[in-house]
Amino acid sequence: MKAIKVLVPLIIAFMLFQGCAIVRPGEVGVDVHFGKVKPTVMKPGPHHFMGFIGRKIERFDTRIVNYSRELNFHTEEGIEVSSEITILYHIVPDSVIRIYQDFGAGYQETVIEDNLITILRQTGLDYKATQLITERNTIENTIKEKMNKVIGEYGFAMDLVMLKEVDLPQAVVETIEAQLNADETAKKTKIENEIKRNQLDFELEKQKKEKEMAIITERMQINFNIEKQKKEAERLLIEADAIKKQQAIINATLNDRLIKYKSLEITRDLVGSKNTKVIVTDGKSPVIVNDN
């Protein structure tokens, strides 16, 4: 009886242990019972179920996978190129049941590798050999977009595509170097010409502004002279008018009696003088004096 009491808890503990599955972090599980897949994805953590006969847990890694391979493809000119390509991809966790049913554990070869080879070779035909160097980022992004469009339908996501070592024929390498040097020279020449053009435009604009300033200054001087002459003419008119008025006043105050009186005053002063004089006057006209 004692033995039975000891064995029963052990048997129960063993059965409970066998009925527990652990899905580790970075994984999801597919519950398969007698060949039938349960519809629920098993998330990371412990999972309990009754019965263990005919039951298994298929685990899938959902972390990012680093895959590298050397592949050959042809360019637009038909040149065969060898390149090491590296990709980063991952499984979309909610798609593992479909992935398991359609591809099983060998999904990488069927879905990732085969499509990568096909897309790389198709993309290579769209570019010239020289562009594999000058437009590498564009080519990598193109492959990534095409891969995501294809493998995304199966529950995968492409994170990164890198073309590492592109092995080109020596003649092509020399052509690329010559083209790069020519492009660099062309860019330098373009920049120099742009600088010269800007300097010329600046000088022309400067000369234009200087001429405009000279014209404005000359016009201001002319306007000043005209204004000055105008003011001088106005002053002369005012002065002439004043003189005219003064003459008019003088003429209005001079009369025959006043003239006669002034003549008599002058004559009187001359008579009282001690000098010998000859005075000729008719009593009306101004005095005429002749000193001896």
XYZ file of C-alpha atoms in Angstrom:
292
model
C 0.000 0.000 0.000
C 2.823 2.344 0.833
C 4.359 1.672 -2.564
C 1.086 2.466 -4.280
C 0.762 5.711 -2.362
C 4.196 6.715 -3.531
C 3.768 5.629 -7.151
C 0.403 7.252 -7.724
C 1.655 10.858 -7.152
C 4.691 10.136 -9.289
C 2.539 8.800 -12.112
C 0.224 11.823 -11.873
C 3.194 14.223 -11.828
C 4.704 12.440 -14.842
C 1.426 12.660 -16.754
C 1.075 16.332 -15.887
C 4.662 16.964 -16.983
C 4.056 15.123 -20.246
C 0.921 17.223 -20.777
C 2.859 20.510 -20.549
C 4.763 22.165 -23.387
C 7.046 25.228 -23.203
C 7.304 27.666 -26.111
C 10.459 29.715 -25.648
C 10.784 33.494 -26.258
C 11.287 34.287 -29.940
C 9.257 31.230 -30.940
C 5.658 30.314 -31.689
C 4.224 26.810 -31.795
C 1.790 24.818 -33.881
C -0.250 22.213 -31.977
C -0.538 19.021 -34.058
C -2.729 16.140 -32.763
C -2.855 12.951 -34.835
C -1.927 14.930 -37.955
C -4.533 17.603 -37.408
C -3.416 21.190 -36.767
C -5.102 23.134 -34.024
C -6.326 26.577 -35.249
C -4.634 28.562 -32.476
C -1.004 29.714 -32.596
C 0.873 28.870 -29.400
C 2.564 32.002 -28.048
C 5.722 31.933 -25.864
C 5.119 30.411 -22.426
C 3.821 27.173 -20.891
C 0.910 25.314 -22.501
C -1.032 22.493 -20.807
C -3.112 19.890 -22.551
C -4.654 16.581 -21.630
C -3.231 13.505 -23.238
C 0.087 13.207 -24.979
C -0.316 10.230 -27.304
C -0.209 11.315 -30.962
C 0.407 14.942 -30.056
C 3.411 17.167 -30.854
C 4.374 20.831 -30.886
C 6.031 22.233 -34.050
C 8.083 25.279 -33.068
C 8.984 28.124 -35.423
C 11.627 30.777 -34.782
C 10.137 34.272 -35.266
C 13.404 36.111 -34.721
C 15.264 37.756 -37.621
C 17.172 35.238 -39.739
C 20.498 36.143 -41.357
C 20.950 34.302 -44.652
C 23.932 34.688 -47.017
C 24.763 33.008 -50.280
C 26.955 33.563 -53.336
C 24.901 33.754 -56.526
C 25.563 34.306 -60.214
C 23.398 36.442 -62.494
C 23.629 38.334 -65.781
C 23.499 42.074 -66.439
C 21.653 43.897 -69.196
C 24.682 43.469 -71.507
C 24.772 39.737 -70.809
C 27.845 39.895 -68.560
C 27.877 37.148 -65.925
C 28.416 38.529 -62.450
C 29.103 36.762 -59.168
C 27.975 38.382 -55.930
C 27.552 37.490 -52.271
C 24.073 38.491 -51.211
C 22.916 38.723 -47.601
C 19.304 39.040 -46.530
C 17.538 39.479 -43.213
C 13.988 38.164 -42.925
C 11.532 36.911 -40.319
C 8.315 34.947 -39.981
C 5.088 36.793 -39.247
C 3.938 34.928 -36.074
C 0.254 34.740 -36.988
C 1.139 33.013 -40.291
C 2.945 29.953 -38.839
C -0.032 27.583 -39.176
C -0.280 28.322 -42.905
C 3.516 28.075 -43.294
C 3.510 24.702 -41.539
C 0.648 23.377 -43.651
C 2.045 24.651 -46.975
C 5.814 24.245 -46.549
C 6.615 22.491 -43.272
C 9.989 22.967 -41.643
C 11.802 23.348 -45.009
C 10.204 26.689 -45.829
C 13.520 28.537 -46.240
C 14.634 26.632 -49.315
C 11.208 26.670 -50.952
C 10.056 30.184 -50.158
C 13.186 32.249 -49.450
C 16.049 30.813 -51.477
C 14.166 29.960 -54.680
C 12.423 33.335 -54.852
C 15.647 35.193 -54.018
C 17.503 33.542 -56.880
C 14.681 34.228 -59.337
C 14.235 37.877 -58.335
C 17.982 38.600 -58.272
C 18.421 37.248 -61.797
C 15.375 39.131 -63.078
C 16.548 42.359 -61.476
C 20.109 41.958 -62.769
C 18.840 42.013 -66.360
C 17.432 45.515 -65.781
C 20.821 47.055 -64.941
C 24.122 47.542 -66.719
C 27.336 46.225 -65.197
C 28.511 49.728 -64.286
C 25.267 50.368 -62.403
C 25.971 47.473 -60.039
C 28.506 49.789 -58.418
C 26.986 53.222 -58.890
C 23.380 52.218 -58.115
C 23.842 49.401 -55.639
C 21.456 50.866 -53.055
C 18.717 51.176 -55.664
C 19.211 47.562 -56.746
C 19.100 46.334 -53.130
C 15.877 48.244 -52.447
C 14.338 46.908 -55.661
C 15.110 43.308 -54.671
C 13.743 43.909 -51.175
C 10.461 45.316 -52.512
C 10.011 42.446 -54.960
C 10.801 39.868 -52.280
C 8.328 41.384 -49.830
C 5.652 41.359 -52.510
C 6.184 37.632 -53.173
C 7.012 36.126 -49.773
C 4.636 38.463 -47.939
C 1.745 36.429 -49.311
C 3.097 33.364 -47.468
C 3.656 35.042 -44.098
C 7.278 36.250 -44.351
C 8.775 39.761 -44.219
C 12.050 40.909 -45.756
C 14.011 43.303 -43.511
C 17.227 43.932 -45.467
C 19.007 43.054 -48.700
C 22.744 43.622 -49.181
C 24.938 42.965 -52.203
C 28.331 42.549 -50.572
C 31.010 41.476 -53.028
C 30.245 42.081 -56.705
C 32.817 40.251 -58.822
C 33.028 41.953 -62.216
C 35.405 41.280 -65.137
C 38.536 43.443 -65.053
C 37.582 45.233 -68.256
C 34.262 46.212 -66.736
C 35.987 47.399 -63.550
C 38.321 49.599 -65.620
C 35.339 50.969 -67.557
C 33.538 51.789 -64.305
C 36.611 53.534 -62.910
C 37.001 55.552 -66.130
C 33.324 56.484 -66.036
C 33.540 57.491 -62.382
C 36.593 59.642 -63.112
C 34.827 61.206 -66.097
C 31.737 61.869 -64.000
C 33.879 63.405 -61.261
C 35.638 65.637 -63.796
C 32.305 66.609 -65.324
C 30.884 67.477 -61.905
C 33.988 69.515 -61.045
C 33.819 71.342 -64.373
C 30.123 71.978 -63.883
C 30.754 73.442 -60.445
C 33.589 75.632 -61.746
C 31.433 76.866 -64.627
C 28.607 77.567 -62.227
C 30.953 79.596 -60.017
C 32.222 81.578 -63.009
C 28.664 82.145 -64.212
C 27.648 83.389 -60.787
C 30.662 85.692 -60.641
C 29.857 87.061 -64.116
C 26.217 87.580 -63.147
C 27.374 89.352 -60.005
C 29.694 91.666 -61.946
C 26.987 92.430 -64.510
C 24.497 93.130 -61.760
C 27.065 95.291 -59.965
C 27.766 97.313 -63.136
C 24.041 97.646 -63.747
C 23.479 98.951 -60.213
C 26.413 101.361 -60.542
C 25.037 102.756 -63.824
C 21.582 103.078 -62.322
C 23.084 104.877 -59.329
C 25.075 107.203 -61.598
C 21.928 108.018 -63.608
C 19.969 108.648 -60.411
C 22.769 110.865 -59.051
C 22.998 112.811 -62.320
C 19.224 113.222 -62.442
C 19.228 114.455 -58.841
C 21.987 116.970 -59.695
C 20.063 118.193 -62.731
C 16.898 118.523 -60.693
C 18.889 120.379 -58.029
C 20.339 122.800 -60.604
C 16.929 123.358 -62.155
C 15.438 123.973 -58.737
C 18.330 126.317 -57.887
C 17.891 128.284 -61.120
C 14.173 128.397 -60.526
C 14.697 129.790 -57.015
C 17.251 132.315 -58.356
C 14.814 133.417 -61.048
C 12.106 133.797 -58.446
C 14.521 135.826 -56.284
C 15.429 138.103 -59.197
C 11.785 138.596 -60.016
C 11.050 139.453 -56.416
C 14.054 141.837 -56.296
C 13.098 143.476 -59.582
C 9.561 143.862 -58.374
C 10.820 145.429 -55.149
C 13.029 147.871 -57.086
C 10.138 148.679 -59.356
C 7.924 149.393 -56.386
C 10.670 151.462 -54.741
C 11.129 153.528 -57.923
C 7.423 153.962 -58.116
C 7.354 155.256 -54.558
C 10.313 157.592 -55.218
C 8.795 158.847 -58.420
C 5.519 159.400 -56.661
C 7.199 161.548 -53.964
C 9.424 163.646 -56.289
C 7.710 166.777 -57.669
C 8.819 170.125 -59.081
C 8.527 171.971 -55.759
C 10.694 169.395 -53.990
C 13.294 169.541 -56.721
C 13.356 173.340 -56.568
C 13.701 173.224 -52.809
C 16.598 170.807 -53.009
C 18.270 173.021 -55.630
C 17.972 176.047 -53.379
C 19.505 174.124 -50.479
C 22.459 173.145 -52.621
C 22.842 176.733 -53.877
C 22.718 178.094 -50.347
C 25.401 175.708 -49.224
C 27.592 176.696 -52.124
C 27.125 180.438 -51.459
C 28.180 179.975 -47.882
C 31.370 178.212 -48.995
C 34.669 180.205 -48.799
C 35.933 178.801 -52.108
C 35.595 180.827 -55.258
C 32.921 179.372 -57.437
C 30.992 179.982 -60.629
C 27.402 178.938 -60.293
C 25.165 178.712 -63.345
C 21.546 177.998 -62.732
C 18.204 178.938 -64.101
C 16.562 178.326 -60.727
C 14.858 175.206 -61.981
C 17.493 172.814 -63.223
C 19.948 171.094 -60.895
C 22.953 173.170 -59.953
C 26.035 173.099 -62.161
C 29.207 173.916 -60.257
C 32.598 174.876 -61.730
C 35.409 175.258 -59.158
C 38.313 177.725 -59.955
